[in-house]
GROMACS .gro file of C-alpha atoms in nm:
model
  401
    1MET     CA    1   0.032   0.001   0.000
    2CYS     CA    2   0.084   0.352  -0.016
    3GLY     CA    3   0.026   0.685   0.159
    4LYS     CA    4  -0.126   0.740   0.501
    5ASN     CA    5  -0.201   0.407   0.562
    6SER     CA    6   0.093   0.208   0.443
    7GLU     CA    7   0.378   0.124   0.605
    8ASN     CA    8   0.527   0.372   0.860
    9GLY     CA    9   0.231   0.618   0.685
   10ALA     CA   10   0.522   0.712   0.483
   11MET     CA   11   0.489   0.468   0.128
   12ARG     CA   12   0.510   0.708  -0.185
   13CYS     CA   13   0.449   0.496  -0.553
   14GLY     CA   14   0.725   0.382  -0.731
   15MET     CA   15   0.792   0.541  -1.071
   16ASN     CA   16   0.593   0.880  -0.962
   17LEU     CA   17   0.251   0.682  -1.017
   18CYS     CA   18  -0.045   0.816  -0.811
   19CYS     CA   19  -0.111   0.701  -0.431
   20SER     CA   20  -0.532   0.687  -0.422
   21ALA     CA   21  -0.735   0.767  -0.143
   22SER     CA   22  -0.751   0.412  -0.063
   23GLY     CA   23  -0.383   0.345  -0.065
   24PHE     CA   24  -0.283   0.169  -0.379
   25CYS     CA   25  -0.068   0.314  -0.675
   26GLY     CA   26  -0.214   0.344  -0.999
   27THR     CA   27  -0.254   0.557  -1.370
   28THR     CA   28  -0.611   0.690  -1.392
   29ASP     CA   29  -0.795   0.997  -1.305
   30LEU     CA   30  -0.937   0.724  -1.022
   31TYR     CA   31  -0.621   0.730  -0.874
   32CYS     CA   32  -0.477   1.074  -1.004
   33VAL     CA   33  -0.748   1.268  -0.934
   34ASN     CA   34  -1.025   1.131  -0.747
   35ALA     CA   35  -1.200   0.811  -0.657
   36ASP     CA   36  -1.577   0.928  -0.583
   37PRO     CA   37  -1.586   1.126  -0.955
   38ALA     CA   38  -1.932   1.256  -0.799
   39GLY     CA   39  -1.891   1.333  -0.480
   40LYS     CA   40  -1.542   1.380  -0.481
   41THR     CA   41  -1.475   1.261  -0.067
   42ALA     CA   42  -1.186   1.005  -0.237
   43PRO     CA   43  -0.908   1.251  -0.364
   44CYS     CA   44  -0.586   1.141  -0.457
   45GLN     CA   45  -0.327   1.136  -0.166
   46ALA     CA   46  -0.093   1.413  -0.225
   47GLY     CA   47   0.284   1.409  -0.125
   48PHE     CA   48   0.288   0.997  -0.209
   49GLY     CA   49   0.338   1.048  -0.587
   50SER     CA   50   0.169   1.246  -0.826
   51CYS     CA   51  -0.158   1.421  -0.858
   52GLN     CA   52  -0.162   1.402  -1.207
   53THR     CA   53  -0.163   1.196  -1.554
   54TYR     CA   54   0.098   1.192  -1.793
   55PRO     CA   55   0.010   1.148  -2.166
   56TYR     CA   56   0.183   0.917  -2.373
   57PRO     CA   57   0.547   1.046  -2.562
   58SER     CA   58   0.431   1.128  -2.910
   59CYS     CA   59   0.675   1.160  -3.270
   60GLN     CA   60   0.602   1.193  -3.563
   61ALA     CA   61   0.550   0.915  -3.756
   62GLY     CA   62   0.835   0.772  -3.924
   63SER     CA   63   1.064   0.975  -3.739
   64GLY     CA   64   1.376   0.734  -3.719
   65ASN     CA   65   1.402   0.742  -3.354
   66ILE     CA   66   1.399   0.350  -3.299
   67ASN     CA   67   1.668   0.319  -3.511
   68HIS     CA   68   1.971   0.524  -3.321
   69ARG     CA   69   2.030   0.177  -3.147
   70THR     CA   70   1.976  -0.223  -3.244
   71ILE     CA   71   2.123  -0.436  -3.007
   72GLY     CA   72   2.151  -0.820  -2.994
   73TYR     CA   73   2.132  -1.025  -2.687
   74TYR     CA   74   2.332  -1.344  -2.686
   75GLN     CA   75   2.271  -1.628  -2.479
   76SER     CA   76   2.621  -1.837  -2.462
   77GLY     CA   77   2.463  -2.130  -2.307
   78ASN     CA   78   2.325  -2.207  -2.575
   79VAL     CA   79   2.634  -2.360  -2.724
   80ARG     CA   80   2.612  -2.575  -2.371
   81ASN     CA   81   2.249  -2.658  -2.350
   82ARG     CA   82   2.108  -2.661  -2.675
   83LYS     CA   83   2.044  -3.035  -2.867
   84CYS     CA   84   2.096  -2.860  -3.202
   85ASN     CA   85   2.080  -2.494  -3.421
   86GLN     CA   86   2.404  -2.353  -3.171
   87VAL     CA   87   2.513  -2.093  -3.253
   88ARG     CA   88   2.923  -1.931  -3.127
   89PRO     CA   89   2.974  -1.590  -3.155
   90LYS     CA   90   3.181  -1.622  -3.452
   91GLN     CA   91   2.786  -1.733  -3.662
   92ILE     CA   92   2.609  -1.393  -3.536
   93ARG     CA   93   2.514  -1.198  -3.823
   94THR     CA   94   2.578  -0.902  -3.701
   95THR     CA   95   2.461  -0.658  -3.986
   96GLY     CA   96   2.254  -0.405  -3.855
   97TYR     CA   97   2.318  -0.399  -3.509
   98THR     CA   98   2.512  -0.111  -3.303
   99HIS     CA   99   2.553  -0.336  -2.994
  100MET     CA  100   2.581  -0.689  -2.927
  101PHE     CA  101   2.544  -0.775  -2.565
  102TYR     CA  102   2.703  -1.126  -2.401
  103ALA     CA  103   2.467  -1.282  -2.151
  104PHE     CA  104   2.547  -1.348  -1.887
  105SER     CA  105   2.814  -1.313  -1.639
  106SER     CA  106   2.792  -1.299  -1.238
  107PHE     CA  107   3.019  -1.250  -0.962
  108ASP     CA  108   3.109  -1.393  -0.622
  109PRO     CA  109   2.810  -1.288  -0.350
  110LYS     CA  110   3.127  -1.277  -0.120
  111THR     CA  111   3.465  -1.090  -0.271
  112PHE     CA  112   3.225  -0.883  -0.561
  113GLN     CA  113   3.446  -1.044  -0.813
  114VAL     CA  114   3.324  -1.044  -1.146
  115ARG     CA  115   3.352  -1.391  -1.280
  116VAL     CA  116   3.232  -1.627  -1.578
  117GLU     CA  117   2.951  -1.846  -1.585
  118ASP     CA  118   3.146  -2.133  -1.742
  119ASN     CA  119   3.517  -2.233  -1.854
  120ASP     CA  120   3.358  -2.254  -2.187
  121ASP     CA  121   3.273  -1.892  -2.168
  122VAL     CA  122   3.679  -1.738  -2.154
  123ALA     CA  123   3.741  -1.827  -2.556
  124MET     CA  124   3.423  -1.722  -2.615
  125MET     CA  125   3.383  -1.415  -2.479
  126LYS     CA  126   3.734  -1.363  -2.678
  127GLU     CA  127   3.563  -1.445  -2.974
  128PHE     CA  128   3.244  -1.254  -2.909
  129THR     CA  129   3.411  -0.912  -2.855
  130GLY     CA  130   3.651  -0.988  -3.179
  131LEU     CA  131   3.277  -0.896  -3.335
  132SER     CA  132   3.342  -0.576  -3.285
  133MET     CA  133   3.641  -0.538  -3.516
  134ASN     CA  134   3.650  -0.359  -3.920
  135SER     CA  135   3.346  -0.146  -3.741
  136GLY     CA  136   3.124  -0.359  -3.619
  137PRO     CA  137   2.935  -0.343  -3.360
  138GLN     CA  138   2.959  -0.222  -2.978
  139THR     CA  139   3.017  -0.546  -2.743
  140TRP     CA  140   2.916  -0.506  -2.394
  141ILE     CA  141   2.928  -0.767  -2.126
  142ALA     CA  142   2.586  -0.827  -1.964
  143ILE     CA  143   2.523  -0.917  -1.593
  144GLY     CA  144   2.272  -1.091  -1.389
  145GLY     CA  145   1.974  -1.256  -1.549
  146LEU     CA  146   1.868  -1.566  -1.369
  147ILE     CA  147   2.042  -1.372  -1.062
  148SER     CA  148   1.693  -1.158  -0.980
  149ALA     CA  149   1.810  -0.897  -0.789
  150PRO     CA  150   2.214  -0.826  -0.661
  151PRO     CA  151   2.347  -0.979  -0.371
  152ARG     CA  152   2.242  -0.816  -0.042
  153GLN     CA  153   2.576  -0.698   0.055
  154LEU     CA  154   2.654  -0.527  -0.263
  155THR     CA  155   2.472  -0.236  -0.183
  156LEU     CA  156   2.713  -0.111   0.067
  157LEU     CA  157   2.994   0.106  -0.023
  158GLU     CA  158   3.290  -0.117   0.036
  159ASN     CA  159   3.192  -0.374  -0.162
  160ARG     CA  160   3.017  -0.165  -0.466
  161ALA     CA  161   3.388  -0.027  -0.496
  162ALA     CA  162   3.504  -0.409  -0.509
  163PHE     CA  163   3.253  -0.518  -0.791
  164ILE     CA  164   3.360  -0.153  -0.979
  165SER     CA  165   3.708  -0.245  -0.982
  166SER     CA  166   3.646  -0.624  -1.087
  167LEU     CA  167   3.433  -0.531  -1.330
  168LYS     CA  168   3.668  -0.302  -1.500
  169THR     CA  169   3.902  -0.542  -1.503
  170PHE     CA  170   3.685  -0.807  -1.613
  171MET     CA  171   3.575  -0.586  -1.940
  172ASP     CA  172   3.959  -0.473  -2.026
  173MET     CA  173   4.068  -0.875  -1.945
  174TYR     CA  174   3.812  -0.963  -2.240
  175GLY     CA  175   3.775  -0.673  -2.466
  176PHE     CA  176   3.406  -0.515  -2.366
  177THR     CA  177   3.352  -0.166  -2.340
  178GLY     CA  178   3.005  -0.138  -2.141
  179VAL     CA  179   2.783  -0.306  -1.946
  180ASP     CA  180   2.416  -0.424  -1.919
  181LEU     CA  181   2.300  -0.441  -1.575
  182ASP     CA  182   1.979  -0.720  -1.597
  183TRP     CA  183   1.884  -0.720  -1.230
  184GLU     CA  184   1.532  -0.732  -1.344
  185TYR     CA  185   1.372  -0.784  -0.957
  186PRO     CA  186   1.570  -0.540  -0.710
  187GLY     CA  187   1.345  -0.460  -0.408
  188ASP     CA  188   1.171  -0.749  -0.469
  189PRO     CA  189   1.143  -0.974  -0.123
  190PRO     CA  190   1.067  -1.298  -0.263
  191SER     CA  191   1.372  -1.255  -0.533
  192GLY     CA  192   1.585  -1.190  -0.265
  193GLY     CA  193   1.558  -0.762  -0.306
  194ARG     CA  194   1.551  -0.525  -0.016
  195LYS     CA  195   1.251  -0.272  -0.122
  196LEU     CA  196   1.394   0.078  -0.014
  197GLN     CA  197   1.734  -0.011   0.027
  198ASP     CA  198   1.756  -0.128  -0.341
  199THR     CA  199   1.593   0.154  -0.479
  200ARG     CA  200   1.826   0.419  -0.279
  201ASN     CA  201   2.123   0.229  -0.359
  202PHE     CA  202   2.111   0.089  -0.683
  203PRO     CA  203   2.133   0.418  -0.819
  204LEU     CA  204   2.435   0.548  -0.627
  205LEU     CA  205   2.565   0.219  -0.755
  206LEU     CA  206   2.565   0.383  -1.088
  207GLN     CA  207   2.655   0.666  -0.972
  208GLU     CA  208   3.032   0.520  -0.895
  209MET     CA  209   3.008   0.274  -1.216
  210ARG     CA  210   2.984   0.653  -1.422
  211ALA     CA  211   3.240   0.777  -1.243
  212ALA     CA  212   3.490   0.549  -1.190
  213TYR     CA  213   3.480   0.419  -1.571
  214PRO     CA  214   3.601   0.618  -1.876
  215SER     CA  215   3.334   0.787  -2.119
  216ASN     CA  216   3.363   0.524  -2.398
  217TYR     CA  217   3.279   0.302  -2.160
  218GLY     CA  218   2.861   0.213  -2.158
  219ILE     CA  219   2.613   0.125  -1.883
  220SER     CA  220   2.250   0.043  -1.930
  221MET     CA  221   2.003  -0.062  -1.762
  222THR     CA  222   1.685  -0.302  -1.810
  223LEU     CA  223   1.365  -0.255  -1.683
  224PRO     CA  224   1.059  -0.515  -1.619
  225PRO     CA  225   0.732  -0.471  -1.765
  226ASP     CA  226   0.531  -0.559  -1.456
  227TYR     CA  227   0.487  -0.265  -1.185
  228ALA     CA  228   0.478  -0.526  -0.947
  229TYR     CA  229   0.865  -0.522  -0.991
  230LEU     CA  230   0.949  -0.176  -1.200
  231GLN     CA  231   0.793   0.020  -0.869
  232TRP     CA  232   1.135  -0.030  -0.663
  233PHE     CA  233   1.380   0.139  -0.954
  234ASP     CA  234   1.411   0.491  -0.921
  235ALA     CA  235   1.468   0.477  -1.264
  236LYS     CA  236   1.446   0.868  -1.296
  237ALA     CA  237   1.744   0.878  -1.036
  238MET     CA  238   1.927   0.613  -1.293
  239GLU     CA  239   1.899   0.796  -1.595
  240GLN     CA  240   2.190   1.032  -1.579
  241TYR     CA  241   2.431   0.749  -1.529
  242VAL     CA  242   2.315   0.531  -1.789
  243ASP     CA  243   2.317   0.539  -2.139
  244PHE     CA  244   2.026   0.415  -2.198
  245PHE     CA  245   1.781   0.144  -2.081
  246ASN     CA  246   1.623  -0.176  -2.159
  247PHE     CA  247   1.267  -0.226  -2.138
  248MET     CA  248   1.157  -0.576  -2.145
  249SER     CA  249   0.809  -0.592  -2.389
  250TYR     CA  250   0.761  -0.946  -2.344
  251ASP     CA  251   0.733  -1.214  -2.144
  252LEU     CA  252   0.429  -1.065  -1.987
  253HIS     CA  253   0.219  -1.420  -1.984
  254THR     CA  254   0.340  -1.823  -1.950
  255ALA     CA  255   0.225  -2.114  -1.881
  256LYS     CA  256   0.260  -2.094  -1.515
  257GLU     CA  257  -0.025  -1.833  -1.450
  258THR     CA  258  -0.397  -1.907  -1.361
  259GLN     CA  259  -0.685  -1.619  -1.327
  260PRO     CA  260  -0.815  -1.564  -0.969
  261ASN     CA  261  -1.069  -1.884  -1.059
  262GLY     CA  262  -0.813  -2.085  -1.093
  263LYS     CA  263  -0.886  -2.103  -1.455
  264THR     CA  264  -0.602  -2.091  -1.740
  265GLN     CA  265  -0.640  -1.857  -2.027
  266ILE     CA  266  -0.406  -1.846  -2.295
  267LYS     CA  267  -0.279  -1.476  -2.362
  268GLY     CA  268   0.015  -1.308  -2.554
  269GLN     CA  269   0.286  -1.256  -2.414
  270THR     CA  270   0.404  -0.951  -2.668
  271ASP     CA  271   0.055  -0.824  -2.679
  272ILE     CA  272   0.121  -0.429  -2.789
  273SER     CA  273  -0.171  -0.352  -2.642
  274GLU     CA  274  -0.117  -0.468  -2.257
  275ILE     CA  275   0.273  -0.339  -2.365
  276LYS     CA  276   0.132   0.000  -2.407
  277THR     CA  277  -0.013   0.007  -2.086
  278LYS     CA  278   0.275  -0.120  -1.909
  279THR     CA  279   0.502   0.160  -2.025
  280GLN     CA  280   0.296   0.417  -1.854
  281PRO     CA  281   0.504   0.394  -1.538
  282LEU     CA  282   0.797   0.494  -1.755
  283TRP     CA  283   0.641   0.868  -1.885
  284PHE     CA  284   0.521   0.910  -1.492
  285ALA     CA  285   0.831   0.869  -1.388
  286GLY     CA  286   0.973   1.140  -1.626
  287LEU     CA  287   1.181   0.931  -1.846
  288ASN     CA  288   1.333   1.067  -2.183
  289PRO     CA  289   1.226   0.763  -2.435
  290ALA     CA  290   1.493   0.854  -2.633
  291LYS     CA  291   1.675   0.654  -2.359
  292ILE     CA  292   1.462   0.395  -2.351
  293ASN     CA  293   1.486   0.103  -2.573
  294PHE     CA  294   1.215  -0.109  -2.710
  295GLY     CA  295   1.258  -0.539  -2.621
  296LEU     CA  296   1.147  -0.802  -2.943
  297ALA     CA  297   1.143  -1.149  -2.882
  298ALA     CA  298   1.273  -1.409  -3.103
  299TYR     CA  299   1.093  -1.680  -2.946
  300GLY     CA  300   0.781  -1.791  -2.895
  301ARG     CA  301   0.583  -1.881  -2.572
  302GLY     CA  302   0.331  -2.218  -2.660
  303TYR     CA  303   0.049  -2.403  -2.480
  304THR     CA  304  -0.108  -2.739  -2.453
  305LEU     CA  305  -0.456  -2.697  -2.531
  306ALA     CA  306  -0.738  -2.790  -2.318
  307ASP     CA  307  -1.022  -2.853  -2.578
  308PRO     CA  308  -0.841  -2.872  -2.913
  309SER     CA  309  -1.166  -2.663  -3.090
  310CYS     CA  310  -1.038  -2.384  -2.838
  311ASN     CA  311  -0.758  -2.295  -3.045
  312ARG     CA  312  -0.707  -1.929  -2.992
  313LEU     CA  313  -0.626  -1.617  -2.762
  314LEU     CA  314  -0.862  -1.658  -2.434
  315CYS     CA  315  -0.902  -2.029  -2.458
  316PRO     CA  316  -0.821  -2.282  -2.167
  317PHE     CA  317  -0.466  -2.438  -2.169
  318SER     CA  318  -0.364  -2.765  -1.980
  319GLY     CA  319  -0.019  -2.696  -1.965
  320PRO     CA  320   0.295  -2.583  -2.178
  321SER     CA  321   0.351  -2.674  -2.554
  322ILE     CA  322   0.559  -2.936  -2.603
  323GLY     CA  323   0.948  -2.858  -2.618
  324GLY     CA  324   1.088  -2.764  -2.946
  325PRO     CA  325   1.368  -2.982  -3.033
  326CYS     CA  326   1.672  -2.775  -3.066
  327THR     CA  327   1.562  -2.558  -2.733
  328ASN     CA  328   1.407  -2.852  -2.556
  329THR     CA  329   1.241  -2.651  -2.264
  330THR     CA  330   0.988  -2.756  -2.052
  331GLU     CA  331   0.823  -2.437  -2.008
  332GLY     CA  332   0.690  -2.330  -2.362
  333VAL     CA  333   0.965  -2.128  -2.522
  334ILE     CA  334   1.033  -2.197  -2.850
  335SER     CA  335   1.340  -2.041  -3.066
  336LEU     CA  336   1.185  -1.849  -3.386
  337ALA     CA  337   1.402  -2.067  -3.571
  338GLU     CA  338   1.238  -2.404  -3.475
  339ILE     CA  339   0.874  -2.198  -3.513
  340LYS     CA  340   0.978  -2.171  -3.880
  341ALA     CA  341   1.085  -2.513  -3.934
  342LEU     CA  342   0.765  -2.629  -3.737
  343ILE     CA  343   0.555  -2.421  -4.006
  344GLN     CA  344   0.736  -2.550  -4.334
  345ASP     CA  345   0.731  -2.900  -4.160
  346GLN     CA  346   0.397  -2.942  -4.054
  347HIS     CA  347   0.290  -2.701  -4.323
  348LEU     CA  348   0.077  -2.419  -4.098
  349THR     CA  349  -0.018  -2.104  -4.180
  350PRO     CA  350   0.049  -1.839  -3.952
  351LYS     CA  351  -0.241  -1.626  -3.819
  352TYR     CA  352  -0.141  -1.281  -3.794
  353LEU     CA  353  -0.331  -1.068  -3.458
  354SER     CA  354  -0.346  -0.720  -3.595
  355GLU     CA  355  -0.463  -0.618  -3.299
  356GLN     CA  356  -0.195  -0.772  -3.073
  357MET     CA  357   0.057  -0.725  -3.312
  358MET     CA  358   0.169  -1.073  -3.272
  359LYS     CA  359   0.125  -1.420  -3.504
  360GLN     CA  360   0.024  -1.733  -3.397
  361ILE     CA  361   0.022  -2.093  -3.532
  362THR     CA  362  -0.229  -2.340  -3.399
  363TRP     CA  363  -0.202  -2.761  -3.478
  364GLY     CA  364  -0.399  -3.079  -3.304
  365ASN     CA  365  -0.373  -2.972  -2.930
  366GLN     CA  366  -0.088  -2.744  -2.957
  367TRP     CA  367  -0.079  -2.349  -2.988
  368ILE     CA  368   0.228  -2.094  -3.010
  369GLY     CA  369   0.206  -1.714  -3.030
  370TYR     CA  370   0.542  -1.542  -3.151
  371ASP     CA  371   0.661  -1.269  -3.301
  372ASP     CA  372   0.872  -1.233  -3.698
  373GLU     CA  373   1.059  -1.028  -3.905
  374GLU     CA  374   0.659  -0.861  -4.007
  375THR     CA  375   0.609  -0.792  -3.624
  376PHE     CA  376   0.950  -0.669  -3.516
  377ALA     CA  377   0.874  -0.398  -3.798
  378ALA     CA  378   0.517  -0.360  -3.675
  379LYS     CA  379   0.610  -0.300  -3.296
  380LYS     CA  380   0.915  -0.103  -3.372
  381ALA     CA  381   0.715   0.152  -3.577
  382TRP     CA  382   0.439   0.160  -3.342
  383ALA     CA  383   0.763   0.210  -3.060
  384ASP     CA  384   0.899   0.452  -3.317
  385GLY     CA  385   0.562   0.673  -3.261
  386LEU     CA  386   0.600   0.664  -2.875
  387CYS     CA  387   1.014   0.795  -2.978
  388PHE     CA  388   1.149   0.514  -2.837
  389GLY     CA  389   1.531   0.574  -2.906
  390GLY     CA  390   1.591   0.220  -3.013
  391SER     CA  391   1.508  -0.168  -3.000
  392PHE     CA  392   1.672  -0.413  -2.871
  393VAL     CA  393   1.630  -0.856  -2.955
  394TRP     CA  394   1.559  -1.134  -2.693
  395SER     CA  395   1.798  -1.325  -2.869
  396VAL     CA  396   2.018  -1.311  -3.167
  397ASP     CA  397   2.081  -1.694  -3.114
  398PHE     CA  398   1.714  -1.784  -3.102
  399GLU     CA  399   1.713  -1.672  -3.447
  400THR     CA  400   1.796  -1.861  -3.787
  401GLN     CA  401   2.207  -1.762  -3.853
   0.00000   0.00000   0.00000
């Protein structure tokens, strides 16, 4: 809760959202003006966030802002874990990309020294940073990923210094010229976060990194789409220290979800109508859209239908789809390369879902929602209209090389 009845009566809404009379954060007039439009008895609680709504940014169609940056994440673990369609760094098609991010590295939670995830990464990282030769894209290291929140002690001043120094040495050793911090859930207790402590100290970490690194070293920060996690980011305080943010406009829904009534319902993981709503906190926080990259998913999420005759969005499902032959996950995640092969092998006809700006294929009791080059272009045009300054793909190894 927020406002007068919150913990210690002092909890503000993260990302500067409005605190309603009943103590909940939101973005509509019911939160930002009055929850009782007729009687005016339930006004927004001033001093705990904004008490006005904010419009979406708007840029002229075809402005081209979205093309200023094009980033590709690369999952190094694909070489070790994938049965087929393995992609080594030297096989990546870099044409059109301004940056490539190597995902992921981590660090020792006791010494805060940055380290490789696997011994194979040593040779692969050098191969990866070689992509920047001959006017190739910038090559950065991404830290975090499955590490959902930074370790508890990282927020202490002396430990931040150890991490920052070690990271600089690590980047210089392997030839990286920037770092992407991919801690998606700071402040979230179930993920190991510490609410206000993380909110307060994360900008300090970025400030100290920026002061310690040469000006030609880049820093970026990943932002999750779900407000339950995004609320713990003081993104406005971070903005001056990062080159840009990466907004994860995907993974909105998974096969693990159930409705409040316990039933299941297929929803698109990259539904543009939902994505639009989830960008609202960015504008309430006053972020410059030119410093935000829009995320694109080079994979689909699939479901096993509860009733094969109901094979569209909002139909019930019994679990995730059958795993792809190469990615072989149990969570319904299927790479774009696998989807294209599946369409050809099963003689399927994809259906374009214009309202969601995504595609679906279905056969038997299987349903997959996904994006491809056509929907990437549509989403980038949409994001361009909101003045986003770039885009990124998760991940290039999911695509056909």
